[in-house]
Coordinates of C-alpha atoms and ligand atoms in Angstrom, one line a residue:
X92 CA 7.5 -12.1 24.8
X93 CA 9.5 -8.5 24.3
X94 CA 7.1 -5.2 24.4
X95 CA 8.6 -4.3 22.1
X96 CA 10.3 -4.7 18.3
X97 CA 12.0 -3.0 15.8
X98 CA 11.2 0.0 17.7
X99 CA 7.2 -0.5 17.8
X100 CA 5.8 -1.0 21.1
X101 CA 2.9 -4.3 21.4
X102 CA -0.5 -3.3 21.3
X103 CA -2.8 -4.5 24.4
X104 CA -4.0 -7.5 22.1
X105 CA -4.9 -10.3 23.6
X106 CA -2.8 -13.3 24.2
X107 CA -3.8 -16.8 22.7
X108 CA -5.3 -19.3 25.5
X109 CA -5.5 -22.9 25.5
X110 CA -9.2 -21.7 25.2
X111 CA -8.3 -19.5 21.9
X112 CA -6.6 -23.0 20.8
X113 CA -9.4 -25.0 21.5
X114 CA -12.0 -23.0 19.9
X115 CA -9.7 -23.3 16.7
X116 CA -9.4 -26.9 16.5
X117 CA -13.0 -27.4 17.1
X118 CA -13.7 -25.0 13.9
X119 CA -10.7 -26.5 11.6
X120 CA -9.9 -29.8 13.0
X121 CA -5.8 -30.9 12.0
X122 CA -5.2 -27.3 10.3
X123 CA -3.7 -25.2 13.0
X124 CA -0.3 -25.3 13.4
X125 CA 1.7 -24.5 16.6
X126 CA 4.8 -26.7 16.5
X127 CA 7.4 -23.8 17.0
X128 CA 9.4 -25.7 14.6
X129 CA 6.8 -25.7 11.7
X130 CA 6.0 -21.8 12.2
X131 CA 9.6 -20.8 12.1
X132 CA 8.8 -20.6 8.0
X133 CA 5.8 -18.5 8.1
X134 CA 7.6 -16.1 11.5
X135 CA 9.9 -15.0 8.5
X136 CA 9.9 -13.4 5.3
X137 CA 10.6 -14.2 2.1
X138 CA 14.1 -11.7 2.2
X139 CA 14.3 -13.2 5.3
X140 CA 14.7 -9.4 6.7
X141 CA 12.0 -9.7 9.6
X142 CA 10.9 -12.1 11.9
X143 CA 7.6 -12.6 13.9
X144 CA 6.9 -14.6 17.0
X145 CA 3.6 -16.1 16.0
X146 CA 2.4 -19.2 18.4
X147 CA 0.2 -20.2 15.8
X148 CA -1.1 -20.5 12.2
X149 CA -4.2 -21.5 10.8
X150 CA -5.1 -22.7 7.5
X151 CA -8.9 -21.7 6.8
X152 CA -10.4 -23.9 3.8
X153 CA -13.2 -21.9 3.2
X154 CA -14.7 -18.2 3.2
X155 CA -17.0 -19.8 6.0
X156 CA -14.5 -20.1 8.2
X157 CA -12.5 -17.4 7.7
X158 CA -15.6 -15.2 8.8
X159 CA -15.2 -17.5 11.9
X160 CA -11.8 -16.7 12.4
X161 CA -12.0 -13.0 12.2
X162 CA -15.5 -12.8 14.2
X163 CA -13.9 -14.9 17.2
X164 CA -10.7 -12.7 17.2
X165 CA -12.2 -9.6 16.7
X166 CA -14.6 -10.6 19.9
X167 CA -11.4 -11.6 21.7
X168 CA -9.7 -9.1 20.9
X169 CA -6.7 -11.3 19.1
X170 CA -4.3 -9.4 16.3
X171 CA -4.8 -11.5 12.9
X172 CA -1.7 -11.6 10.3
X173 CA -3.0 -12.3 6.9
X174 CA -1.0 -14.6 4.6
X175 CA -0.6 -15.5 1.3
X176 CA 2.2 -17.1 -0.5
X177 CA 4.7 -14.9 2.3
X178 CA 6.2 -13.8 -1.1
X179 CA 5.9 -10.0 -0.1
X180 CA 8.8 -7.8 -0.3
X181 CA 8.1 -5.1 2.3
X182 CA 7.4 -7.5 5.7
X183 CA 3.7 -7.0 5.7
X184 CA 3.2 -10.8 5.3
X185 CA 4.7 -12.0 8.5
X186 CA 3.5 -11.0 12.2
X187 CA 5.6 -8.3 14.0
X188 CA 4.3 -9.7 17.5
X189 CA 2.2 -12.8 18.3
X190 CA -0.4 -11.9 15.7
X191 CA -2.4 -15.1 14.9
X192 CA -1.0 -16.0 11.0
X193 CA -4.2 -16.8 9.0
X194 CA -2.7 -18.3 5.7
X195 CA -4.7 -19.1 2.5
X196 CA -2.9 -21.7 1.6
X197 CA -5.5 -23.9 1.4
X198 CA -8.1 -21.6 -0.1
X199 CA -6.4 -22.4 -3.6
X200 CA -9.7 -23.9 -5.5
X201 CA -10.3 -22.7 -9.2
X202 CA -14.1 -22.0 -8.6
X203 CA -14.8 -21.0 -11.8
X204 CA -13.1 -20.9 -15.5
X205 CA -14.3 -19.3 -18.8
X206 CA -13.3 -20.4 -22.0
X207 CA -15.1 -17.7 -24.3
X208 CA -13.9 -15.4 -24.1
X209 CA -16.4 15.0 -28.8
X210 CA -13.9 17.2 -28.0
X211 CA -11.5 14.9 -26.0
X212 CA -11.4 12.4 -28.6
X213 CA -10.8 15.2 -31.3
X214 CA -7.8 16.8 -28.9
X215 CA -6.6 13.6 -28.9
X216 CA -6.5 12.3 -31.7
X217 CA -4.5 14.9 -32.9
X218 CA -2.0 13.8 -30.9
X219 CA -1.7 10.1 -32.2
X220 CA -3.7 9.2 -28.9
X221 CA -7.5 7.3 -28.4
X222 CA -9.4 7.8 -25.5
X223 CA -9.8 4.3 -23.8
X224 CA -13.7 4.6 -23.0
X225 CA -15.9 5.2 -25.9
X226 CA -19.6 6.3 -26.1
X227 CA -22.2 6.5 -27.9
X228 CA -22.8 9.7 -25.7
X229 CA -19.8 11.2 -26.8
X230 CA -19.9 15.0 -27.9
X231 CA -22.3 15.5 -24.8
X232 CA -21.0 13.5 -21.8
X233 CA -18.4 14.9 -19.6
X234 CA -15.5 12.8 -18.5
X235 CA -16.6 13.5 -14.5
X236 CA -20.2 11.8 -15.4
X237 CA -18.4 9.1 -17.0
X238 CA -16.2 8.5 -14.1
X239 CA -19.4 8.8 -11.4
X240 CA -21.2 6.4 -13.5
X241 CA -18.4 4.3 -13.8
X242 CA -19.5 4.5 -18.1
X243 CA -18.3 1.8 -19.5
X244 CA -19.0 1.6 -23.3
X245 CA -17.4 0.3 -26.6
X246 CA -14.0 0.1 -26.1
X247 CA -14.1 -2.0 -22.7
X248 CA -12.9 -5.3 -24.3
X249 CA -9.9 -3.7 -25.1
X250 CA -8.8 -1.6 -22.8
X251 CA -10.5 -2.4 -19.7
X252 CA -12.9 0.0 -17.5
X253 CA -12.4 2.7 -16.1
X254 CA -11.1 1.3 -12.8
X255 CA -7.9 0.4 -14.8
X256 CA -8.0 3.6 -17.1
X257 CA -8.1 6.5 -14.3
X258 CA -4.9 7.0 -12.7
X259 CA -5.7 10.0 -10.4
X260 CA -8.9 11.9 -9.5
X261 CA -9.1 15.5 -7.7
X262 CA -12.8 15.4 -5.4
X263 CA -14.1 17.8 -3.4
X264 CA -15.9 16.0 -0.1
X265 CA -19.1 16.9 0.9
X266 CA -17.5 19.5 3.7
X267 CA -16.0 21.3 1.3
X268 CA -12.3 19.5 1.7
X269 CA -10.1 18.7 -1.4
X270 CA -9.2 15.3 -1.8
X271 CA -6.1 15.7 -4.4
X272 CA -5.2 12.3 -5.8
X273 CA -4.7 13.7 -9.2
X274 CA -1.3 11.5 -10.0
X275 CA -0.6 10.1 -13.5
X276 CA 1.2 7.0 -12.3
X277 CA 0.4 4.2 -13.6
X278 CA 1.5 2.2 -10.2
X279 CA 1.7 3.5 -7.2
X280 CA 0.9 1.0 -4.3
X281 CA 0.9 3.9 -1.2
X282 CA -2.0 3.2 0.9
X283 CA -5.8 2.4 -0.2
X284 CA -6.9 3.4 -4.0
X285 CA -9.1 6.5 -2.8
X286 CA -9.9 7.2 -6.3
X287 CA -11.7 3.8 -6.8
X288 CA -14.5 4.9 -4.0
X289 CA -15.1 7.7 -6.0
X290 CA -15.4 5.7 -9.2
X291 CA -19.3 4.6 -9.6
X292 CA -20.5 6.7 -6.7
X293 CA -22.9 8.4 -8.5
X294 CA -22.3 11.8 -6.7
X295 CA -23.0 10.2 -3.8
X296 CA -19.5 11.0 -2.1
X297 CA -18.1 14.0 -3.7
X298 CA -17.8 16.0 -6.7
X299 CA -15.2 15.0 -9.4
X300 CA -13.3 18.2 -10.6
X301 CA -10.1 16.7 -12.4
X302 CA -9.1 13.5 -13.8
X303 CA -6.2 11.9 -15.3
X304 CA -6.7 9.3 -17.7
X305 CA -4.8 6.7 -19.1
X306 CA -5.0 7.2 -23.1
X307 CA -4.0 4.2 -25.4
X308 CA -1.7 5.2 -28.6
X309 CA -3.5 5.8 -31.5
X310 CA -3.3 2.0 -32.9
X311 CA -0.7 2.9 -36.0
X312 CA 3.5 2.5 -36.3
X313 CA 5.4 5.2 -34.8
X314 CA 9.1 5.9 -34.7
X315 CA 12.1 5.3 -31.3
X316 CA 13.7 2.1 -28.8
X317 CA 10.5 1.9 -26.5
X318 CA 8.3 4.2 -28.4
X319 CA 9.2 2.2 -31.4
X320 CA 8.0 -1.1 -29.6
X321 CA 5.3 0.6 -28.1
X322 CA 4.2 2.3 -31.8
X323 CA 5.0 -1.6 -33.7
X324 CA 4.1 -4.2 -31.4
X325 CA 1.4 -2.3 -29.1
X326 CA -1.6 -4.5 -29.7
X327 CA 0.5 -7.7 -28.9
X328 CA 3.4 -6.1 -26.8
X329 CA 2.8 -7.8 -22.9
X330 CA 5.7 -6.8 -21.4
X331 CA 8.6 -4.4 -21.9
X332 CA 11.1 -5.1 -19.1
X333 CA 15.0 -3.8 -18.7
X334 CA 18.1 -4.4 -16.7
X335 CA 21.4 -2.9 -16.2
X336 CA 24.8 -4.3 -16.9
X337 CA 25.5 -4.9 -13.2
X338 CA 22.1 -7.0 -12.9
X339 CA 22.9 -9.0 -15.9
X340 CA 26.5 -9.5 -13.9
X341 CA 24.8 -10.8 -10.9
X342 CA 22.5 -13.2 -13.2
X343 CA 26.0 -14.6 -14.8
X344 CA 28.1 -14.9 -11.5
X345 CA 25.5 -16.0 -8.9
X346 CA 23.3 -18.0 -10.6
X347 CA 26.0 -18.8 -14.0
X348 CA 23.4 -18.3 -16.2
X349 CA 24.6 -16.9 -19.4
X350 CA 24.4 -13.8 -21.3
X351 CA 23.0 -14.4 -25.1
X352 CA 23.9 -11.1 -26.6
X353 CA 27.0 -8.8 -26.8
X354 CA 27.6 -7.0 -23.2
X355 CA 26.0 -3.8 -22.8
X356 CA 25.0 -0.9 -20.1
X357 CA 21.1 -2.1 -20.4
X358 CA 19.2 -4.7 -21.5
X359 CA 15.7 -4.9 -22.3
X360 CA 13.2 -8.0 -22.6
X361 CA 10.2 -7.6 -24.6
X362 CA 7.5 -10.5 -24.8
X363 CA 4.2 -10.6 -27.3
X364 CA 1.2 -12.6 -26.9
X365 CA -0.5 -12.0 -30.0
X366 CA -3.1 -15.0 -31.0
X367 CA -0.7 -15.6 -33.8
X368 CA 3.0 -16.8 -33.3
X369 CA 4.0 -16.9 -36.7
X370 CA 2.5 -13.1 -37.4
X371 CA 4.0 -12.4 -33.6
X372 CA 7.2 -13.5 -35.0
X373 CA 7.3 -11.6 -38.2
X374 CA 6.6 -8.3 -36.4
X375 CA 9.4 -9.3 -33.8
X376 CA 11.7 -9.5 -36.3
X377 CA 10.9 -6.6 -38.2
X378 CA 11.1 -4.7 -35.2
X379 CA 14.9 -5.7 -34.4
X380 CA 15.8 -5.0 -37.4
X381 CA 14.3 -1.3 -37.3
X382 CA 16.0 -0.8 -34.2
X383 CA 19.9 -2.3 -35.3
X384 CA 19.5 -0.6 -38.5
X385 CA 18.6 2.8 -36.4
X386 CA 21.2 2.3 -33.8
X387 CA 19.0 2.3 -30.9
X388 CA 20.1 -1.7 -29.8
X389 CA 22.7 -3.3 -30.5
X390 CA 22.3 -6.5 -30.7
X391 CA 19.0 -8.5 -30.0
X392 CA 18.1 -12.1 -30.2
X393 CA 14.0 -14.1 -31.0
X394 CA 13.0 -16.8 -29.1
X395 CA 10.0 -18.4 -29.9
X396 CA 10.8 -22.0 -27.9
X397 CA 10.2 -22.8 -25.1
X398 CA 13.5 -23.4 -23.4
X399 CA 14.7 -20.4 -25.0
X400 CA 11.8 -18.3 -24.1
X401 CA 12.2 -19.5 -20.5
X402 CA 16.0 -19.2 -20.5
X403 CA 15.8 -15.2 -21.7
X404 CA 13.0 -14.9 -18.8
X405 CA 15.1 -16.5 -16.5
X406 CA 17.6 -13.6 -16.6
X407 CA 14.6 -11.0 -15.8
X408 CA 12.9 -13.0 -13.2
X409 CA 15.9 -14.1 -11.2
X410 CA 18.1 -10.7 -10.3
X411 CA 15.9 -10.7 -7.1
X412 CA 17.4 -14.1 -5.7
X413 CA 20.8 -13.0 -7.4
X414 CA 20.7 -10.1 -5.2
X415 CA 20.4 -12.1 -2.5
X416 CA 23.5 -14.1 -3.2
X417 CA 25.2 -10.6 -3.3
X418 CA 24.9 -9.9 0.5
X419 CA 22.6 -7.7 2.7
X420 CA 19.9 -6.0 0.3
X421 CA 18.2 -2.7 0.5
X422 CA 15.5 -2.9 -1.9
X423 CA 13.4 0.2 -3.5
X424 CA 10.5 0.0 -5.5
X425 CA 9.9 3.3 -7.1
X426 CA 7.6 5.0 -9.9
X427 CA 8.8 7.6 -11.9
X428 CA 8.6 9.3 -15.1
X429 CA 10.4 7.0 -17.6
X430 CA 12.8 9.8 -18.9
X431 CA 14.2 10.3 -14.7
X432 CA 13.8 6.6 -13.9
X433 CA 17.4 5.4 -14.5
X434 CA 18.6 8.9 -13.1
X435 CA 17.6 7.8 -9.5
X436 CA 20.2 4.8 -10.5
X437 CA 23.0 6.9 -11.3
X438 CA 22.9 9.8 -8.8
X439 CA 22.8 6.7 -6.0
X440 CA 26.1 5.5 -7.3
X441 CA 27.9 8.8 -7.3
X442 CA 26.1 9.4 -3.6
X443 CA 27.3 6.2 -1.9
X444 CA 30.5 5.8 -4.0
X445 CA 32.3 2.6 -2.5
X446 CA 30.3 1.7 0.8
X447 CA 28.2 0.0 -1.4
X448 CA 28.6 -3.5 -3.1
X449 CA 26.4 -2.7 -6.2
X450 CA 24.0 -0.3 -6.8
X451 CA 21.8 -2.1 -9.9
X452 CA 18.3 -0.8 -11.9
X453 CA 16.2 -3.0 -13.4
X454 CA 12.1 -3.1 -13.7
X455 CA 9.2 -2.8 -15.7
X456 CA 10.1 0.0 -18.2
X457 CA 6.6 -0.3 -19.6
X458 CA 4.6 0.9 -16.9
X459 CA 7.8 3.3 -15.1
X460 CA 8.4 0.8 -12.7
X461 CA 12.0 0.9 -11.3
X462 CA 13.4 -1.8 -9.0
X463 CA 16.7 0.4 -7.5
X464 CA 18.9 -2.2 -5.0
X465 CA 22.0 -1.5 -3.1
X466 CA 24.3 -4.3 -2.1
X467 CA 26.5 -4.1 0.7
X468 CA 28.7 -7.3 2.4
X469 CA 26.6 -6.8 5.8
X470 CA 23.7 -4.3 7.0
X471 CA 25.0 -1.3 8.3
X472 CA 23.4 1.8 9.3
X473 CA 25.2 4.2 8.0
X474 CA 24.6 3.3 4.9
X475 CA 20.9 3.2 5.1
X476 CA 21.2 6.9 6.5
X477 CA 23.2 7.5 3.2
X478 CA 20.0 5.9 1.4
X479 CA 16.8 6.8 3.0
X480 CA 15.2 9.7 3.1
X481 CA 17.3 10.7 0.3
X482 CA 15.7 7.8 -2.2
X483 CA 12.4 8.9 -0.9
X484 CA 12.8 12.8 -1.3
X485 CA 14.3 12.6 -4.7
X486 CA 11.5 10.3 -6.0
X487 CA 8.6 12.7 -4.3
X488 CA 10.7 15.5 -6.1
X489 CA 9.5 13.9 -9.6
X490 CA 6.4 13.2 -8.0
X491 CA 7.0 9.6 -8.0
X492 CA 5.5 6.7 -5.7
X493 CA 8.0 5.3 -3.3
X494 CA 6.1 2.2 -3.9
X495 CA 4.9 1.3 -7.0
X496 CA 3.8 -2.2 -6.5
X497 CA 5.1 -3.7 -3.4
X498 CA 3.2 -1.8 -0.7
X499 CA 4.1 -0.3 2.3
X500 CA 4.0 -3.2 4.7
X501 CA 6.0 -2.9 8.0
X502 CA 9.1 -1.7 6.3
X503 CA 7.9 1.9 4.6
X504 CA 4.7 2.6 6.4
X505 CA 6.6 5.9 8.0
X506 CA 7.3 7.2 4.3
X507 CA 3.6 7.6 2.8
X508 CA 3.7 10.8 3.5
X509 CA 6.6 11.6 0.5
X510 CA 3.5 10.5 -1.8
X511 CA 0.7 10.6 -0.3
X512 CA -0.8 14.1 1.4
X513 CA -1.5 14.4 4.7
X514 CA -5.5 14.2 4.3
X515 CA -5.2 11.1 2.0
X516 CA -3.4 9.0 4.8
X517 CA -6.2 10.4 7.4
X518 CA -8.8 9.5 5.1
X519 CA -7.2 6.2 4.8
X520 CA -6.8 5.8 8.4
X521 CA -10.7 6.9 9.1
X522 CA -11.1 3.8 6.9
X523 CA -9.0 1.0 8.4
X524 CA -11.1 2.2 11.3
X525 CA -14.2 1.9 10.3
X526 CA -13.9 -1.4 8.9
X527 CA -11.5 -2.4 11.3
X528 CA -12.5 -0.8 14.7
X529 CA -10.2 -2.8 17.1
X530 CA -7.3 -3.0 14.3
X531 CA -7.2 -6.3 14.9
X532 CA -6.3 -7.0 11.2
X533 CA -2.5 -6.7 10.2
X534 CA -1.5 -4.3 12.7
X535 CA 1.7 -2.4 12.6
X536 CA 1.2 -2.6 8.9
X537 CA 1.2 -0.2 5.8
X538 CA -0.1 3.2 7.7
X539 CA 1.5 5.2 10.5
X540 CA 0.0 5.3 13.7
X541 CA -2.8 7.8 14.0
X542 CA -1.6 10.8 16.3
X543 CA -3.5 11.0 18.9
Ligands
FAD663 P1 2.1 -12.4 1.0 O1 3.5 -12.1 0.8 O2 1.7 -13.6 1.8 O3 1.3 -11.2 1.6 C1 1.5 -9.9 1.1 C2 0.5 -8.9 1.8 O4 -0.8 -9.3 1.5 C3 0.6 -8.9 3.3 O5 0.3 -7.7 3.8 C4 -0.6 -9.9 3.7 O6 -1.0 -9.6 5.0 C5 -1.6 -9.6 2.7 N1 -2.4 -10.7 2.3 C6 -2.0 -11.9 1.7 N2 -3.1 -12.6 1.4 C7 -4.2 -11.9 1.8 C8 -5.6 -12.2 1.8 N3 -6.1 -13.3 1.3 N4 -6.4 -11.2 2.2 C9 -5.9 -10.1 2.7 N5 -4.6 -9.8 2.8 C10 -3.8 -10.7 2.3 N6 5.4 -7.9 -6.9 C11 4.9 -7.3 -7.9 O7 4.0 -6.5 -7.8 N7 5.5 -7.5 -9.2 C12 6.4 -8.4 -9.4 O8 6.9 -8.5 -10.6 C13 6.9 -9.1 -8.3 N8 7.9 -10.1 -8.5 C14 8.4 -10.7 -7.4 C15 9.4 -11.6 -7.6 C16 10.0 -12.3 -6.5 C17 11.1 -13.2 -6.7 C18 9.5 -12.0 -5.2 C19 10.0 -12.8 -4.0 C20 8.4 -11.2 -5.0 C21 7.9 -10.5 -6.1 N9 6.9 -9.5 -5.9 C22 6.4 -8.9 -7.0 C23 6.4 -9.3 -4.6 C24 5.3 -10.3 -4.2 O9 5.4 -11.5 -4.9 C25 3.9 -9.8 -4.4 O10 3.7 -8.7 -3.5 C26 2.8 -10.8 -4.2 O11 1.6 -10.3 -4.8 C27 2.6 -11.3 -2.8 O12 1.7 -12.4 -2.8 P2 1.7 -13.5 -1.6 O13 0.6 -14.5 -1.8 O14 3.0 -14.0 -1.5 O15 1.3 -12.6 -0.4
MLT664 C1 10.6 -7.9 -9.8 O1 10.2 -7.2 -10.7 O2 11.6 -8.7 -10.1 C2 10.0 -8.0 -8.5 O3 9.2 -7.0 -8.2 C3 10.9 -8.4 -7.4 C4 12.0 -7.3 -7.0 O4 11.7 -6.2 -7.0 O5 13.1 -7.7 -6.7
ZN665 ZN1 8.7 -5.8 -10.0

């Protein structure tokens, strides 16, 4: 086995013995893999970008044994690789090393199912906005008690608690220190969710000074093309997704599916899930037409079947594996204010002019999410140097995430630091190592290094 990969040098982990193996088969008897043949699929991930050298997987059943697992290999001293469906885009699914793959893949049991299922508010509502928590407190409660209590109060059913509603928090630590992770992003995936800590600690951790908050639209029809959705179908709108004209070209000549509506430079997909179909409908409708007659679409077409529905999705859902069909793939997951987001698209094009294949946008408009990937006919890394840190220091410019909801894995783990202060990733490392003193879990993974 190398010392070293992808420039990171092997932790002294132990190595698995016959001993190791033994111990495994006598706790999960038939689910532990090792045929070198059979682990190739789980060494590699799903872009198919890194590789591991795992000698073997295993496949807990239960939460029983998976406290086995990680007490034996924590004892040992043996590097554990969690793994789901290895559908991760950013190589934190698949071992760098040797690192014992623990998959889930048979921990897949539905245990349980239901079938049931006052000044802020003044500024607010002012502004067409609601404030998502509602109290009967309200006039004397502050926002940081509601946060420390974790309040949660009469509007929960509808838009969630707290946990979901706070996007950033500013706390100052009991030694005085400022914890800024005051960010208005409503995904950013870099590192641990400090603020949740914080949220329901009764005072107990810090003192909340600033919070941002996500505020629903005042429920009532407002005017332009996302706005307009936003303002008309905003209690049954689930998702408000868009591509550029070169994804919907990769969709057509990879994959040959077709294009249902006259070509354009963007294309957006917007889905309801009201509980009516036929009042869903009827606002659909209504909506396209306010949008054609203001000259804010073009053309637009309904789908309320279910082949239809699934063909339109289809066009959405498959630019990644299009992509792949283009050649090598640098892939960027960024968060960004949705008046800059395409911008990042653009000012790449210009940038790398023809040493790339295709330089395409496309994402989840709704919550500023954009997917930005370059194309080229084979890896090279001069490109990349033409990419990166330029993608990242542009996107901390806006005060974007560089991840928005991928993670940092083993790919960007180096490039927290363009959204994350310094003392956040300490913080976050003074975690891992508390709960994870030997760093036996995922190593290599999602932080740098701490300097030592
Ligand atoms: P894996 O890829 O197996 O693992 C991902 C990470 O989670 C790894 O670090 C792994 O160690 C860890 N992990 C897995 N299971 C556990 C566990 N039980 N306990 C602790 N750690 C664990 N992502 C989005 O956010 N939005 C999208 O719209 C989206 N669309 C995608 C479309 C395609 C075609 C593909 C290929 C990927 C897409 N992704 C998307 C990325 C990916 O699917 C998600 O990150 C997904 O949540 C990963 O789940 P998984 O079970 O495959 O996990
Ligand atoms: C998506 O939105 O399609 C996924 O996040 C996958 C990707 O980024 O390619
Ligand atoms: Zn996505």
């Amino acid at each position: 086995l190398t010392s070293e990969r992808y420039g990171v040098q092997r932790l002294p982990f132990a190595h698995v013995s016959d001993a190791d193996l033994a111990f495994f088969e006598h706790l999960m008897p038939g689910r532990i893999v090792t045929d070198v043949d059979e682990l190739k699929l789980f060494n590699v991930d799903w872009l198919k970008s890194v590789r591991g050298c795992s000698k073997v997987l295993l496949k807990p059943r239960t939460t029983v044994e998976v406290s086995e697992i990680l007490r034996y290999c924590n004892e040992k001293n043996l590097a554990v690789n969690p793994q789901g469906g290895n559908t991760g885009l950013v190589g934190g699914s698949v071992p760098v090393f040797d690192e014992i793959i623990l998959s889930t893949a048979l921990m897949n049991q539905v245990i349980s199912f239901d079938n049931v299922s006052e000044n802020l508010n003044k500024y607010l509502e002012e502004l067409d906005f609601i404030m998502p928590l509602d109290l009967g407190a309200k006039g004397s409660c502050h926002i940081g008690g509601n946060v420390a209590t974790n309040a949660g109060g009469l509007r929960l059913l509808r838009y969630g608690s707290l946990r979901g509603t706070v996007l950033g928090l500013e706390v100052v630590l009991a030694d005085g220190s400022l914890l800024n992770c005051l960010t208005s992003l409503r995904k950013d995936n870099t590192g641990y969710d400090l603020k949740q800590l914080f949220i329901g600690s009764e005072g107990t951790l810090g003192i909340i000074t600033a919070v941002s908050i996500l505020c629903p639209r005042k429920p009532k029809a407002v005017l332009q093309t996302f706005t307009t959705c936003k303002g008309m179908l905003g209690e049954i709108l689930s998702a408000y997704e868009f591509m550029d004209s070169e994804c919907m070209k990769l969709v057509e000549r990879h994959l040959k599916l077709a294009n249902p509506v006259t070509e354009s430079p963007f294309y957006v997909l917007i889905e309801t899930s009201g509980s009516n179909s036929a009042h869903d409908e009827e606002k659909l409708s209504h909506f396209l037409e306010q949008v054609t007659a203001a000259d804010l679409v073009v053309e637009g077409t309904l789908a309320s079947d279910d082949k239809k529905i699934k063909a339109l999705w289809a066009l959405r859902e498959r630019i990644t594996e299009a992509l792949t069909c283009d050649g090598s793939v640098y892939k960027y997951d960024i968060s960004l204010p949705v008046e800059k987001l395409y911008d990042l698209v653009t000012d790449m094009r210009t940038r790398l002019g023809r040493s790339a294949k295709n330089v395409v946008g496309y994402g989840h408009l709704g919550d500023g999410n954009l997917h930005l990937n370059i194309t080229a006919e084979s890896y090279s890394h001069s490109l990349l140097d033409a990419i990166e840190p330029y993608v990242y220091e542009w996107t901390s410019r806006y005060r974007g995430s560089i991840s928005a909801e991928h993670g940092l894995g083993f790919k960007k783990k180096h490039y927290i630091h363009y959204s994350k202060p310094q003392e956040a990733v300490l913080l976050m490392q003074q975690f891992k190592a508390m709960l994870d003193p030997k760093g036996i879990l995922n190593p290599y993974k999602m932080l740098p290094a701490k300097a030592t």
